[in-house]
């Protein structure tokens, strides 16, 4: 019997997933790290629920989406009993109330204003929302996130909010085509992460350093990433 297109896509996904997992483990070992200390997030933007559910059935237990609208459109079709969902894209004020209580974490907090709104909405819902601070470590004009020198002061302010809990930091490196350059950007991020951790700011924990995507997750792991966000290397090139 001929294989359907769906079967092909499922097989390719299984293959890709295995490769990515192997590369993560190998890179961790090479960097003197425990592979278990690196969490794999499958980034599912533009991917259909059927394929996402197949990834979940292959053991993916964390997915990331960029857009609130897309999360809302897909979530009822996703088998999320064993899988967490994080928002990783810029969040606009008018979408806060739609995503609080739905996303298990918001990795893209980039202003006190948005943190306050997430906190307020969370308190209204009787929950605390886990968040990461997004840092624009490469000082890229096109990217969201705090500059490195603003992070500490912002953290101290956000730590006062009762409806959010800061768990760490996230960054998107600027050089899509140059993973070697990105490694030095990740090295700067690691320094910042260590500095901030050492300050032991009340009410926040620095458990998660979210950095590394399909093109540069190995460099990110070498520089201490604890969570890599991998899309196209798992699901193939995105078709918008
Ligand atoms: C799309 C996206 C990713 C994954 O990108 P790939 O290059 O496909 O792995 C990771 N992080 C963020 C914030 C993204 O928007």
Short mmCIF file of C-alpha atoms and ligand atoms in Angstrom, two decimals:
data_model
loop_
_atom_site.label_atom_id
_atom_site.label_comp_id
_atom_site.label_asym_id
_atom_site.label_seq_id
_atom_site.Cartn_x
_atom_site.Cartn_y
_atom_site.Cartn_z
CA UNK A 1 0.00 0.00 0.00
CA UNK A 2 1.18 3.48 -0.78
CA UNK A 3 2.06 5.69 2.13
CA UNK A 4 -0.05 8.78 2.60
CA UNK A 5 1.49 12.22 2.76
CA UNK A 6 0.69 12.25 6.45
CA UNK A 7 2.72 9.12 7.08
CA UNK A 8 5.68 10.72 5.31
CA UNK A 9 5.42 13.81 7.45
CA UNK A 10 5.14 11.75 10.62
CA UNK A 11 8.23 9.72 9.70
CA UNK A 12 10.23 12.82 8.85
CA UNK A 13 9.24 14.37 12.14
CA UNK A 14 10.31 11.27 14.07
CA UNK A 15 13.63 11.29 12.27
CA UNK A 16 14.23 15.01 12.88
CA UNK A 17 13.27 14.72 16.51
CA UNK A 18 15.69 11.88 17.07
CA UNK A 19 18.49 13.86 15.39
CA UNK A 20 17.85 16.97 17.45
CA UNK A 21 17.70 14.97 20.69
CA UNK A 22 20.95 13.20 19.81
CA UNK A 23 22.67 16.48 18.97
CA UNK A 24 21.53 18.04 22.21
CA UNK A 25 22.85 15.10 24.21
CA UNK A 26 26.16 14.99 22.36
CA UNK A 27 26.72 18.72 22.64
CA UNK A 28 25.91 18.62 26.33
CA UNK A 29 28.43 15.86 26.96
CA UNK A 30 31.07 17.63 24.89
CA UNK A 31 30.50 20.75 27.00
CA UNK A 32 30.81 18.77 30.21
CA UNK A 33 27.12 19.09 30.95
CA UNK A 34 24.40 16.63 31.87
CA UNK A 35 22.02 16.19 28.89
CA UNK A 36 19.12 16.05 31.36
CA UNK A 37 19.79 19.69 32.28
CA UNK A 38 18.75 20.86 28.82
CA UNK A 39 15.06 21.04 28.07
CA UNK A 40 13.89 20.74 24.47
CA UNK A 41 11.00 22.94 23.41
CA UNK A 42 9.39 22.18 20.05
CA UNK A 43 8.40 25.49 18.48
CA UNK A 44 5.08 24.88 16.76
CA UNK A 45 4.22 28.16 15.05
CA UNK A 46 2.54 27.53 11.66
CA UNK A 47 2.49 23.75 12.38
CA UNK A 48 -0.89 22.02 12.22
CA UNK A 49 -2.37 20.38 15.34
CA UNK A 50 -2.19 16.90 13.81
CA UNK A 51 1.58 17.11 13.43
CA UNK A 52 2.01 18.74 16.83
CA UNK A 53 0.02 15.91 18.43
CA UNK A 54 2.27 13.41 16.72
CA UNK A 55 5.30 15.16 18.21
CA UNK A 56 3.61 14.99 21.62
CA UNK A 57 2.99 11.26 21.13
CA UNK A 58 6.76 10.97 20.47
CA UNK A 59 7.47 12.39 23.91
CA UNK A 60 7.60 16.14 23.26
CA UNK A 61 6.41 17.67 26.53
CA UNK A 62 6.97 21.37 25.87
CA UNK A 63 5.81 23.42 22.92
CA UNK A 64 6.22 27.12 22.15
CA UNK A 65 4.01 29.45 20.15
CA UNK A 66 4.63 33.07 19.12
CA UNK A 67 1.15 34.42 18.75
CA UNK A 68 -1.76 34.47 21.15
CA UNK A 69 -4.19 34.25 18.24
CA UNK A 70 -2.57 31.05 17.00
CA UNK A 71 -2.55 29.50 20.49
CA UNK A 72 -6.26 30.15 20.85
CA UNK A 73 -7.02 28.78 17.40
CA UNK A 74 -5.15 25.52 17.99
CA UNK A 75 -5.29 24.72 21.65
CA UNK A 76 -8.58 22.79 21.74
CA UNK A 77 -7.19 20.39 19.16
CA UNK A 78 -3.93 19.76 21.03
CA UNK A 79 -3.33 16.87 23.43
CA UNK A 80 -1.90 19.01 26.17
CA UNK A 81 -2.45 16.59 29.08
CA UNK A 82 1.24 15.66 29.03
CA UNK A 83 2.62 18.76 27.36
CA UNK A 84 3.19 22.34 28.52
CA UNK A 85 2.76 25.37 26.31
CA UNK A 86 4.83 28.55 26.54
CA UNK A 87 4.32 31.84 24.77
CA UNK A 88 7.63 32.93 23.22
CA UNK A 89 6.59 35.87 21.05
CA UNK A 90 6.07 39.54 21.89
CA UNK A 91 2.85 40.02 23.87
CA UNK A 92 0.62 43.03 23.26
CA UNK A 93 -1.41 44.53 26.11
CA UNK A 94 -4.73 43.81 24.48
CA UNK A 95 -3.94 40.06 24.36
CA UNK A 96 -2.90 39.64 27.99
CA UNK A 97 -6.28 38.61 29.29
CA UNK A 98 -6.63 36.00 26.54
CA UNK A 99 -3.37 34.21 27.29
CA UNK A 100 -3.12 34.34 31.10
CA UNK A 101 -4.27 30.97 32.42
CA UNK A 102 -3.71 29.33 29.02
CA UNK A 103 0.07 29.50 28.62
CA UNK A 104 2.07 27.68 31.31
CA UNK A 105 4.78 30.31 30.98
CA UNK A 106 5.29 33.60 29.18
CA UNK A 107 8.93 33.76 28.09
CA UNK A 108 8.69 37.11 26.35
CA UNK A 109 8.17 39.69 29.10
CA UNK A 110 9.87 42.82 27.79
CA UNK A 111 8.40 45.69 29.81
CA UNK A 112 7.24 46.45 33.33
CA UNK A 113 3.92 47.49 31.86
CA UNK A 114 3.27 44.06 30.33
CA UNK A 115 4.49 42.29 33.50
CA UNK A 116 2.07 44.39 35.58
CA UNK A 117 -0.81 43.51 33.32
CA UNK A 118 0.01 39.80 33.40
CA UNK A 119 0.24 40.04 37.17
CA UNK A 120 -3.06 41.88 37.55
CA UNK A 121 -4.91 39.43 35.34
CA UNK A 122 -3.32 36.46 37.11
CA UNK A 123 -4.37 37.76 40.50
CA UNK A 124 -7.91 38.18 39.22
CA UNK A 125 -7.81 34.52 38.14
CA UNK A 126 -6.29 33.42 41.44
CA UNK A 127 -3.10 32.16 39.81
CA UNK A 128 0.56 33.09 39.55
CA UNK A 129 2.00 33.12 36.04
CA UNK A 130 5.59 31.99 35.48
CA UNK A 131 7.55 34.36 33.26
CA UNK A 132 10.99 34.89 31.79
CA UNK A 133 12.50 38.28 31.03
CA UNK A 134 13.43 38.66 27.40
CA UNK A 135 16.86 40.18 26.95
CA UNK A 136 18.02 41.75 23.71
CA UNK A 137 21.57 40.73 24.44
CA UNK A 138 22.78 41.42 20.91
CA UNK A 139 21.33 44.97 21.10
CA UNK A 140 19.51 44.31 17.87
CA UNK A 141 17.25 47.19 16.81
CA UNK A 142 14.75 44.79 15.30
CA UNK A 143 14.31 42.72 18.43
CA UNK A 144 12.20 43.03 21.54
CA UNK A 145 13.67 42.69 25.00
CA UNK A 146 15.59 44.57 27.67
CA UNK A 147 19.13 45.71 27.14
CA UNK A 148 21.56 43.92 29.44
CA UNK A 149 22.13 46.98 31.62
CA UNK A 150 18.41 47.39 32.39
CA UNK A 151 17.72 43.83 33.47
CA UNK A 152 18.66 44.02 37.14
CA UNK A 153 16.62 47.11 37.92
CA UNK A 154 13.62 45.73 36.04
CA UNK A 155 13.86 42.41 37.85
CA UNK A 156 13.76 44.16 41.19
CA UNK A 157 10.56 45.95 40.17
CA UNK A 158 8.89 42.90 38.64
CA UNK A 159 9.81 40.83 41.71
CA UNK A 160 7.34 42.98 43.68
CA UNK A 161 4.38 41.90 41.53
CA UNK A 162 2.30 39.23 43.20
CA UNK A 163 0.75 37.61 40.14
CA UNK A 164 3.97 36.75 38.32
CA UNK A 165 6.99 34.66 39.23
CA UNK A 166 10.23 35.28 37.34
CA UNK A 167 11.99 31.98 36.58
CA UNK A 168 14.85 33.18 34.43
CA UNK A 169 15.72 34.83 31.14
CA UNK A 170 15.22 34.32 27.44
CA UNK A 171 17.06 35.66 24.43
CA UNK A 172 16.93 35.47 20.65
CA UNK A 173 20.40 35.83 19.11
CA UNK A 174 20.68 38.32 16.24
CA UNK A 175 22.69 36.44 13.61
CA UNK A 176 20.45 33.93 11.96
CA UNK A 177 23.12 32.89 9.52
CA UNK A 178 26.16 32.98 11.74
CA UNK A 179 26.12 30.57 14.65
CA UNK A 180 29.76 31.34 15.47
CA UNK A 181 28.95 35.01 16.08
CA UNK A 182 25.94 33.92 18.07
CA UNK A 183 28.14 31.93 20.39
CA UNK A 184 29.80 35.12 21.63
CA UNK A 185 26.35 36.65 22.10
CA UNK A 186 25.33 33.60 24.13
CA UNK A 187 28.53 33.91 26.15
CA UNK A 188 27.49 37.46 27.10
CA UNK A 189 24.09 36.17 28.06
CA UNK A 190 25.64 33.52 30.25
CA UNK A 191 27.70 36.18 32.07
CA UNK A 192 24.61 38.27 32.66
CA UNK A 193 22.71 35.21 33.90
CA UNK A 194 25.46 34.32 36.36
CA UNK A 195 25.76 37.94 37.58
CA UNK A 196 22.04 38.24 38.15
CA UNK A 197 21.81 34.82 39.82
CA UNK A 198 24.56 35.85 42.23
CA UNK A 199 22.56 38.91 43.34
CA UNK A 200 19.92 36.62 44.85
CA UNK A 201 17.08 39.05 44.28
CA UNK A 202 14.13 38.22 46.57
CA UNK A 203 11.16 36.51 45.02
CA UNK A 204 12.75 35.52 41.73
CA UNK A 205 14.57 32.35 40.74
CA UNK A 206 17.13 32.08 37.98
CA UNK A 207 16.47 28.48 36.94
CA UNK A 208 15.93 28.88 33.24
CA UNK A 209 18.20 30.30 30.57
CA UNK A 210 16.21 29.99 27.36
CA UNK A 211 18.45 30.40 24.32
CA UNK A 212 19.26 28.55 21.11
CA UNK A 213 17.13 27.79 18.03
CA UNK A 214 17.48 25.39 15.08
CA UNK A 215 20.55 27.16 13.68
CA UNK A 216 22.43 27.77 16.90
CA UNK A 217 21.26 25.49 19.71
CA UNK A 218 24.65 23.76 19.93
CA UNK A 219 26.44 27.07 20.53
CA UNK A 220 23.77 27.98 23.08
CA UNK A 221 24.20 24.69 24.96
CA UNK A 222 27.97 25.21 25.01
CA UNK A 223 27.27 28.55 26.72
CA UNK A 224 24.93 27.21 29.36
CA UNK A 225 21.45 27.24 27.85
CA UNK A 226 18.95 25.21 29.90
CA UNK A 227 16.12 25.42 27.37
CA UNK A 228 16.47 25.33 23.57
CA UNK A 229 13.60 26.41 21.32
CA UNK A 230 13.71 24.36 18.14
CA UNK A 231 11.21 24.73 15.30
CA UNK A 232 12.32 24.09 11.74
CA UNK A 233 14.90 21.43 12.62
CA UNK A 234 12.00 19.37 13.97
CA UNK A 235 9.05 20.27 11.76
CA UNK A 236 10.83 21.35 8.56
CA UNK A 237 10.91 24.81 7.00
CA UNK A 238 7.89 26.90 7.87
CA UNK A 239 5.36 27.74 5.18
CA UNK A 240 3.55 30.97 5.99
C1 LIG B 1 10.41 30.71 15.61
C2 LIG B 1 11.12 30.83 16.90
C3 LIG B 1 12.01 29.83 17.34
C4 LIG B 1 12.36 28.61 16.52
O1 LIG B 1 13.01 28.96 15.33
P1 LIG B 1 13.70 27.85 14.40
O2 LIG B 1 14.79 28.58 13.73
O3 LIG B 1 12.65 27.38 13.48
O4 LIG B 1 14.18 26.77 15.29
C5 LIG B 1 12.62 30.02 18.58
N1 LIG B 1 12.37 31.09 19.36
C6 LIG B 1 11.53 32.06 18.98
C7 LIG B 1 11.30 33.22 19.87
C8 LIG B 1 10.89 31.96 17.74
O5 LIG B 1 10.07 32.95 17.35
#
